[in-house]
């Protein structure tokens, strides 16, 4: 099933699954025990097809499918007025959610990854890249991007309005995940990651595939003059990603900003897919920090299959 808003020649983002599934490629698995009723949880995620790259797997989670409640719960069904909240799939340990609920949610994510191990980061809105092949500790690396060439290791970032970007080198030679808020995007986190992936995988930027995940959309992402200047002064082409709003304010298109910067870095336009799913405007589906402040985090994961 194609998901509206995700476009791009050569890449297809497919609809999520109901229940706790192994990413849509295997039988359903029983959910692990949790502090809340698992019958009120329905896991949903967006799985990614990578044409010509069968070893690569990727997904974006939504806010549904876990056991978190309160501000971190998934909302009731939009087609059923007054329907109760169901367990939320918050994966962030730093947002005030019940720690046990996050443990259960992260275990459900591992099931969705078909056995791959997600590696989480301590994200700081910077440009540092964690090399997961060289990781020697279980402590979460301080970085906003992660890269690996090892099968069964899922490069993972957490978001709730910021842009997640997943990369895949040709032939399944490596993958990377990036957390790109406007600061990291303007500072070059995409370019740093793309370059490192190409060096490690022995390819050129125009051979790399990328998918832009759910993020705050251009109808909701209001920024000041300083944000626009941070992009436009360095790369004038990015001016097209901003439209004027109130005095000294602009509406920014974070997907367009990413596309422009990736193309300037040498990527082929038809190998950049995604964009269009707004976290702010879809409260039933996604967490949004700008909309709610106290809220959860969804994940973006990419990994190489062990088969």
mmCIF file of C-alpha atoms in Angstrom:
data_model
loop_
_atom_site.group_PDB
_atom_site.id
_atom_site.type_symbol
_atom_site.label_atom_id
_atom_site.label_comp_id
_atom_site.label_asym_id
_atom_site.label_seq_id
_atom_site.Cartn_x
_atom_site.Cartn_y
_atom_site.Cartn_z
ATOM 1 C CA UNK A 1 0.000 0.000 0.000
ATOM 2 C CA UNK A 2 1.464 3.332 -1.007
ATOM 3 C CA UNK A 3 1.338 6.037 1.645
ATOM 4 C CA UNK A 4 0.113 9.414 0.476
ATOM 5 C CA UNK A 5 2.805 12.061 0.522
ATOM 6 C CA UNK A 6 5.719 9.665 0.008
ATOM 7 C CA UNK A 7 6.963 9.996 -3.535
ATOM 8 C CA UNK A 8 10.117 9.431 -5.500
ATOM 9 C CA UNK A 9 11.070 7.443 -8.569
ATOM 10 C CA UNK A 10 12.652 4.143 -7.610
ATOM 11 C CA UNK A 11 11.709 4.152 -3.928
ATOM 12 C CA UNK A 12 8.375 3.231 -2.412
ATOM 13 C CA UNK A 13 7.265 3.692 1.171
ATOM 14 C CA UNK A 14 4.619 1.185 2.124
ATOM 15 C CA UNK A 15 1.854 1.278 4.692
ATOM 16 C CA UNK A 16 2.211 0.020 8.224
ATOM 17 C CA UNK A 17 0.939 -3.219 9.692
ATOM 18 C CA UNK A 18 -1.662 -3.895 12.347
ATOM 19 C CA UNK A 19 -0.594 -5.996 15.292
ATOM 20 C CA UNK A 20 2.963 -6.814 16.311
ATOM 21 C CA UNK A 21 4.506 -8.011 13.070
ATOM 22 C CA UNK A 22 8.015 -8.674 11.858
ATOM 23 C CA UNK A 23 8.044 -5.690 9.523
ATOM 24 C CA UNK A 24 5.453 -7.178 7.190
ATOM 25 C CA UNK A 25 7.686 -10.016 5.935
ATOM 26 C CA UNK A 26 6.856 -12.737 8.440
ATOM 27 C CA UNK A 27 4.217 -14.066 10.785
ATOM 28 C CA UNK A 28 2.833 -12.062 13.660
ATOM 29 C CA UNK A 29 4.667 -12.404 16.960
ATOM 30 C CA UNK A 30 3.169 -12.250 20.428
ATOM 31 C CA UNK A 31 3.766 -8.909 22.157
ATOM 32 C CA UNK A 32 5.978 -8.954 25.247
ATOM 33 C CA UNK A 33 4.323 -8.499 28.637
ATOM 34 C CA UNK A 34 3.695 -4.934 29.686
ATOM 35 C CA UNK A 35 2.092 -2.828 32.402
ATOM 36 C CA UNK A 36 -1.001 -2.114 30.304
ATOM 37 C CA UNK A 37 -3.535 -4.182 28.403
ATOM 38 C CA UNK A 38 -1.878 -5.308 25.138
ATOM 39 C CA UNK A 39 -5.288 -5.770 23.511
ATOM 40 C CA UNK A 40 -5.550 -1.967 23.378
ATOM 41 C CA UNK A 41 -2.322 -1.654 21.406
ATOM 42 C CA UNK A 42 -2.137 -1.758 17.612
ATOM 43 C CA UNK A 43 1.356 -1.336 16.218
ATOM 44 C CA UNK A 44 1.638 0.684 13.034
ATOM 45 C CA UNK A 45 4.682 1.721 11.098
ATOM 46 C CA UNK A 46 5.744 2.691 7.606
ATOM 47 C CA UNK A 47 8.020 0.124 5.988
ATOM 48 C CA UNK A 48 10.300 1.108 3.139
ATOM 49 C CA UNK A 49 10.959 -0.724 -0.115
ATOM 50 C CA UNK A 50 14.452 -0.158 -1.537
ATOM 51 C CA UNK A 51 14.387 -1.210 -5.233
ATOM 52 C CA UNK A 52 17.640 -2.818 -6.302
ATOM 53 C CA UNK A 53 18.774 -3.044 -2.687
ATOM 54 C CA UNK A 54 17.069 -6.162 -1.295
ATOM 55 C CA UNK A 55 19.350 -6.459 1.750
ATOM 56 C CA UNK A 56 18.257 -3.066 3.080
ATOM 57 C CA UNK A 57 15.330 -2.700 5.459
ATOM 58 C CA UNK A 58 13.848 0.461 6.927
ATOM 59 C CA UNK A 59 10.860 1.731 8.839
ATOM 60 C CA UNK A 60 9.336 4.742 10.549
ATOM 61 C CA UNK A 61 7.248 4.102 13.649
ATOM 62 C CA UNK A 62 4.100 6.017 14.570
ATOM 63 C CA UNK A 63 2.682 6.930 17.968
ATOM 64 C CA UNK A 64 0.500 3.795 18.066
ATOM 65 C CA UNK A 65 1.452 0.298 19.051
ATOM 66 C CA UNK A 66 2.961 0.548 22.519
ATOM 67 C CA UNK A 67 1.901 0.775 26.141
ATOM 68 C CA UNK A 68 2.633 4.403 27.072
ATOM 69 C CA UNK A 69 -0.291 6.368 28.488
ATOM 70 C CA UNK A 70 -1.063 9.966 29.445
ATOM 71 C CA UNK A 71 0.637 12.516 27.192
ATOM 72 C CA UNK A 72 2.452 9.650 25.448
ATOM 73 C CA UNK A 73 -0.619 7.565 24.561
ATOM 74 C CA UNK A 74 -1.948 7.098 21.082
ATOM 75 C CA UNK A 75 -5.215 8.935 20.565
ATOM 76 C CA UNK A 76 -8.564 7.302 19.905
ATOM 77 C CA UNK A 77 -9.613 6.377 16.387
ATOM 78 C CA UNK A 78 -10.656 9.448 14.349
ATOM 79 C CA UNK A 79 -13.623 7.553 12.846
ATOM 80 C CA UNK A 80 -15.028 6.731 16.283
ATOM 81 C CA UNK A 81 -16.019 9.785 18.306
ATOM 82 C CA UNK A 82 -15.127 9.489 21.969
ATOM 83 C CA UNK A 83 -13.031 6.362 21.471
ATOM 84 C CA UNK A 84 -10.509 5.860 24.295
ATOM 85 C CA UNK A 85 -6.791 6.391 23.970
ATOM 86 C CA UNK A 86 -4.717 3.303 23.263
ATOM 87 C CA UNK A 87 -1.166 2.569 24.282
ATOM 88 C CA UNK A 88 1.403 4.881 22.743
ATOM 89 C CA UNK A 89 4.693 3.814 21.127
ATOM 90 C CA UNK A 90 6.956 6.381 22.790
ATOM 91 C CA UNK A 91 10.568 5.269 22.371
ATOM 92 C CA UNK A 92 12.296 8.170 24.126
ATOM 93 C CA UNK A 93 13.750 7.679 27.610
ATOM 94 C CA UNK A 94 14.296 11.411 28.165
ATOM 95 C CA UNK A 95 10.756 12.805 27.867
ATOM 96 C CA UNK A 96 9.236 11.956 31.250
ATOM 97 C CA UNK A 97 7.391 8.781 30.273
ATOM 98 C CA UNK A 98 7.165 5.745 32.547
ATOM 99 C CA UNK A 99 10.500 3.925 32.231
ATOM 100 C CA UNK A 100 8.923 0.459 32.187
ATOM 101 C CA UNK A 101 6.592 1.480 29.375
ATOM 102 C CA UNK A 102 9.551 2.618 27.280
ATOM 103 C CA UNK A 103 11.328 -0.694 27.908
ATOM 104 C CA UNK A 104 8.273 -2.561 26.605
ATOM 105 C CA UNK A 105 7.939 -0.228 23.621
ATOM 106 C CA UNK A 106 11.584 -0.705 22.679
ATOM 107 C CA UNK A 107 11.163 -4.460 22.874
ATOM 108 C CA UNK A 108 8.201 -4.192 20.502
ATOM 109 C CA UNK A 109 10.392 -2.204 18.151
ATOM 110 C CA UNK A 110 12.939 -5.025 18.164
ATOM 111 C CA UNK A 111 10.177 -7.426 17.129
ATOM 112 C CA UNK A 112 9.246 -5.083 14.278
ATOM 113 C CA UNK A 113 12.896 -5.049 13.176
ATOM 114 C CA UNK A 114 12.809 -8.812 12.564
ATOM 115 C CA UNK A 115 15.565 -9.440 15.077
ATOM 116 C CA UNK A 116 17.818 -6.505 14.217
ATOM 117 C CA UNK A 117 19.178 -4.625 17.218
ATOM 118 C CA UNK A 118 18.348 -0.886 17.297
ATOM 119 C CA UNK A 119 21.156 1.378 18.469
ATOM 120 C CA UNK A 120 19.820 4.604 19.973
ATOM 121 C CA UNK A 121 21.720 7.890 20.215
ATOM 122 C CA UNK A 122 21.954 10.794 22.623
ATOM 123 C CA UNK A 123 20.910 13.449 20.115
ATOM 124 C CA UNK A 124 22.156 17.028 20.526
ATOM 125 C CA UNK A 125 21.173 18.776 17.241
ATOM 126 C CA UNK A 126 24.737 18.567 15.953
ATOM 127 C CA UNK A 127 26.583 16.978 13.043
ATOM 128 C CA UNK A 128 28.513 14.156 14.717
ATOM 129 C CA UNK A 129 28.193 10.688 13.197
ATOM 130 C CA UNK A 130 28.385 7.492 15.255
ATOM 131 C CA UNK A 131 30.224 4.640 13.529
ATOM 132 C CA UNK A 132 28.276 1.653 14.819
ATOM 133 C CA UNK A 133 30.843 -0.763 13.357
ATOM 134 C CA UNK A 134 33.368 0.560 15.878
ATOM 135 C CA UNK A 135 31.016 0.714 18.860
ATOM 136 C CA UNK A 136 32.567 -0.998 21.893
ATOM 137 C CA UNK A 137 30.163 0.024 24.657
ATOM 138 C CA UNK A 138 26.446 -0.244 25.316
ATOM 139 C CA UNK A 139 26.332 3.445 26.224
ATOM 140 C CA UNK A 140 24.341 5.463 23.708
ATOM 141 C CA UNK A 141 26.703 7.499 21.492
ATOM 142 C CA UNK A 142 26.367 11.285 21.572
ATOM 143 C CA UNK A 143 25.575 11.974 17.922
ATOM 144 C CA UNK A 144 22.798 12.902 15.518
ATOM 145 C CA UNK A 145 23.592 10.336 12.856
ATOM 146 C CA UNK A 146 24.646 6.704 12.794
ATOM 147 C CA UNK A 147 26.188 4.485 10.125
ATOM 148 C CA UNK A 148 26.801 0.750 9.881
ATOM 149 C CA UNK A 149 27.852 -1.947 7.434
ATOM 150 C CA UNK A 150 27.041 -4.786 9.845
ATOM 151 C CA UNK A 151 23.933 -6.911 9.210
ATOM 152 C CA UNK A 152 21.446 -7.004 12.062
ATOM 153 C CA UNK A 153 22.392 -3.608 13.509
ATOM 154 C CA UNK A 154 19.724 -0.918 13.061
ATOM 155 C CA UNK A 155 20.889 2.682 12.875
ATOM 156 C CA UNK A 156 18.129 4.490 14.774
ATOM 157 C CA UNK A 157 17.139 8.099 15.436
ATOM 158 C CA UNK A 158 14.240 9.524 17.447
ATOM 159 C CA UNK A 159 12.096 12.435 16.278
ATOM 160 C CA UNK A 160 8.947 14.408 17.048
ATOM 161 C CA UNK A 161 8.977 17.120 14.320
ATOM 162 C CA UNK A 162 12.641 17.044 13.285
ATOM 163 C CA UNK A 163 13.367 15.324 9.991
ATOM 164 C CA UNK A 164 14.574 11.707 9.955
ATOM 165 C CA UNK A 165 16.575 10.738 6.870
ATOM 166 C CA UNK A 166 17.563 7.170 6.010
ATOM 167 C CA UNK A 167 20.403 6.396 3.575
ATOM 168 C CA UNK A 168 21.327 3.185 1.761
ATOM 169 C CA UNK A 169 24.501 2.610 -0.241
ATOM 170 C CA UNK A 170 24.245 0.513 -3.421
ATOM 171 C CA UNK A 171 24.481 -3.237 -3.108
ATOM 172 C CA UNK A 172 23.621 -3.188 0.565
ATOM 173 C CA UNK A 173 27.149 -2.065 1.406
ATOM 174 C CA UNK A 174 26.064 0.271 4.200
ATOM 175 C CA UNK A 175 23.224 2.271 5.710
ATOM 176 C CA UNK A 176 22.839 5.392 7.828
ATOM 177 C CA UNK A 177 20.151 7.237 9.787
ATOM 178 C CA UNK A 178 20.115 10.982 10.504
ATOM 179 C CA UNK A 179 18.224 13.204 12.946
ATOM 180 C CA UNK A 180 18.018 16.564 11.164
ATOM 181 C CA UNK A 181 16.521 19.467 13.031
ATOM 182 C CA UNK A 182 17.030 22.847 11.437
ATOM 183 C CA UNK A 183 20.296 23.432 13.315
ATOM 184 C CA UNK A 184 21.817 20.142 12.263
ATOM 185 C CA UNK A 185 20.472 20.513 8.741
ATOM 186 C CA UNK A 186 21.977 23.993 8.372
ATOM 187 C CA UNK A 187 25.268 22.823 9.879
ATOM 188 C CA UNK A 188 25.639 19.970 7.392
ATOM 189 C CA UNK A 189 24.654 16.767 9.177
ATOM 190 C CA UNK A 190 23.259 15.289 5.947
ATOM 191 C CA UNK A 191 26.399 16.078 3.980
ATOM 192 C CA UNK A 192 28.683 14.724 6.712
ATOM 193 C CA UNK A 193 26.742 11.468 6.809
ATOM 194 C CA UNK A 194 26.490 11.098 3.033
ATOM 195 C CA UNK A 195 30.241 11.609 2.638
ATOM 196 C CA UNK A 196 31.096 9.114 5.378
ATOM 197 C CA UNK A 197 28.742 6.501 3.927
ATOM 198 C CA UNK A 198 30.261 6.906 0.469
ATOM 199 C CA UNK A 199 33.811 6.582 1.791
ATOM 200 C CA UNK A 200 32.956 3.502 3.841
ATOM 201 C CA UNK A 201 30.920 1.852 1.078
ATOM 202 C CA UNK A 202 33.124 2.769 -1.870
ATOM 203 C CA UNK A 203 30.423 4.577 -3.821
ATOM 204 C CA UNK A 204 29.566 8.053 -5.063
ATOM 205 C CA UNK A 205 26.713 10.285 -3.809
ATOM 206 C CA UNK A 206 24.685 9.810 -6.986
ATOM 207 C CA UNK A 207 24.453 6.074 -6.233
ATOM 208 C CA UNK A 208 23.021 6.480 -2.732
ATOM 209 C CA UNK A 209 19.296 6.170 -1.975
ATOM 210 C CA UNK A 210 17.613 8.352 0.665
ATOM 211 C CA UNK A 211 14.154 8.503 2.228
ATOM 212 C CA UNK A 212 12.858 11.600 4.030
ATOM 213 C CA UNK A 213 10.547 10.635 6.874
ATOM 214 C CA UNK A 214 7.614 12.237 8.689
ATOM 215 C CA UNK A 215 8.435 15.717 9.996
ATOM 216 C CA UNK A 216 6.801 19.047 10.699
ATOM 217 C CA UNK A 217 5.268 20.318 7.473
ATOM 218 C CA UNK A 218 5.568 23.721 5.770
ATOM 219 C CA UNK A 219 2.105 24.783 6.960
ATOM 220 C CA UNK A 220 3.234 24.432 10.587
ATOM 221 C CA UNK A 221 6.986 25.072 10.651
ATOM 222 C CA UNK A 222 7.197 28.785 11.427
ATOM 223 C CA UNK A 223 10.742 30.115 11.854
ATOM 224 C CA UNK A 224 12.446 33.462 12.314
ATOM 225 C CA UNK A 225 14.791 35.438 10.093
ATOM 226 C CA UNK A 226 17.817 33.851 11.754
ATOM 227 C CA UNK A 227 16.790 30.364 10.656
ATOM 228 C CA UNK A 228 16.258 31.396 7.044
ATOM 229 C CA UNK A 229 19.575 33.266 7.057
ATOM 230 C CA UNK A 230 21.406 30.197 8.364
ATOM 231 C CA UNK A 231 20.437 28.374 5.166
ATOM 232 C CA UNK A 232 20.227 31.054 2.497
ATOM 233 C CA UNK A 233 23.523 32.808 3.240
ATOM 234 C CA UNK A 234 25.384 29.538 2.724
ATOM 235 C CA UNK A 235 23.244 28.127 -0.091
ATOM 236 C CA UNK A 236 21.096 30.711 -1.928
ATOM 237 C CA UNK A 237 19.076 27.969 -3.658
ATOM 238 C CA UNK A 238 17.430 27.147 -0.341
ATOM 239 C CA UNK A 239 15.508 30.445 -0.459
ATOM 240 C CA UNK A 240 12.806 28.596 -2.399
ATOM 241 C CA UNK A 241 12.071 26.506 0.709
ATOM 242 C CA UNK A 242 10.804 29.540 2.637
ATOM 243 C CA UNK A 243 7.625 31.562 2.150
ATOM 244 C CA UNK A 244 6.855 34.746 4.071
ATOM 245 C CA UNK A 245 4.494 34.767 7.031
ATOM 246 C CA UNK A 246 4.101 37.362 9.757
ATOM 247 C CA UNK A 247 6.705 40.142 9.948
ATOM 248 C CA UNK A 248 10.152 38.615 10.533
ATOM 249 C CA UNK A 249 8.646 35.129 10.250
ATOM 250 C CA UNK A 250 8.794 32.462 7.565
ATOM 251 C CA UNK A 251 7.159 29.130 6.810
ATOM 252 C CA UNK A 252 9.913 26.600 6.153
ATOM 253 C CA UNK A 253 9.718 23.392 4.120
ATOM 254 C CA UNK A 254 12.194 21.076 5.829
ATOM 255 C CA UNK A 255 11.775 18.375 3.165
ATOM 256 C CA UNK A 256 12.643 20.812 0.390
ATOM 257 C CA UNK A 257 15.627 22.078 2.365
ATOM 258 C CA UNK A 258 16.905 18.524 2.692
ATOM 259 C CA UNK A 259 16.332 17.742 -0.987
ATOM 260 C CA UNK A 260 18.178 20.849 -2.130
ATOM 261 C CA UNK A 261 21.136 20.201 0.137
ATOM 262 C CA UNK A 262 21.355 16.533 -0.840
ATOM 263 C CA UNK A 263 21.246 17.380 -4.535
ATOM 264 C CA UNK A 264 23.946 20.017 -4.063
ATOM 265 C CA UNK A 265 25.982 17.312 -2.337
ATOM 266 C CA UNK A 266 25.736 15.166 -5.463
ATOM 267 C CA UNK A 267 22.720 12.936 -4.921
ATOM 268 C CA UNK A 268 20.465 12.026 -7.841
ATOM 269 C CA UNK A 269 17.019 13.667 -7.463
ATOM 270 C CA UNK A 270 15.184 10.466 -8.405
ATOM 271 C CA UNK A 271 16.910 8.561 -5.590
ATOM 272 C CA UNK A 272 15.571 10.916 -2.908
ATOM 273 C CA UNK A 273 12.105 9.785 -1.812
ATOM 274 C CA UNK A 274 9.680 10.703 0.932
ATOM 275 C CA UNK A 275 8.321 13.883 2.413
ATOM 276 C CA UNK A 276 4.749 15.007 2.839
ATOM 277 C CA UNK A 277 3.686 13.379 6.107
ATOM 278 C CA UNK A 278 3.388 16.172 8.686
ATOM 279 C CA UNK A 279 3.891 15.235 12.325
ATOM 280 C CA UNK A 280 2.232 18.437 13.560
ATOM 281 C CA UNK A 281 -0.882 18.030 11.428
ATOM 282 C CA UNK A 282 -1.463 14.332 12.148
ATOM 283 C CA UNK A 283 -2.069 14.030 15.914
ATOM 284 C CA UNK A 284 -3.671 10.601 15.502
ATOM 285 C CA UNK A 285 -0.546 9.269 13.875
ATOM 286 C CA UNK A 286 2.540 11.085 15.137
ATOM 287 C CA UNK A 287 4.074 12.754 18.153
ATOM 288 C CA UNK A 288 4.830 16.470 17.691
ATOM 289 C CA UNK A 289 6.905 18.529 20.101
ATOM 290 C CA UNK A 290 5.747 21.831 18.646
ATOM 291 C CA UNK A 291 2.111 20.811 18.947
ATOM 292 C CA UNK A 292 2.219 19.259 22.414
ATOM 293 C CA UNK A 293 5.617 19.965 24.090
ATOM 294 C CA UNK A 294 5.274 17.120 26.588
ATOM 295 C CA UNK A 295 5.104 14.225 24.153
ATOM 296 C CA UNK A 296 6.794 11.059 22.968
ATOM 297 C CA UNK A 297 9.266 10.256 20.228
ATOM 298 C CA UNK A 298 8.887 8.027 17.186
ATOM 299 C CA UNK A 299 11.801 6.212 15.576
ATOM 300 C CA UNK A 300 13.377 5.926 12.159
ATOM 301 C CA UNK A 301 15.438 2.782 11.615
ATOM 302 C CA UNK A 302 17.513 1.366 8.772
ATOM 303 C CA UNK A 303 19.454 -1.883 8.758
ATOM 304 C CA UNK A 304 20.939 -4.652 6.627
ATOM 305 C CA UNK A 305 19.171 -7.992 6.605
ATOM 306 C CA UNK A 306 21.089 -10.919 8.047
ATOM 307 C CA UNK A 307 19.855 -13.302 5.326
#
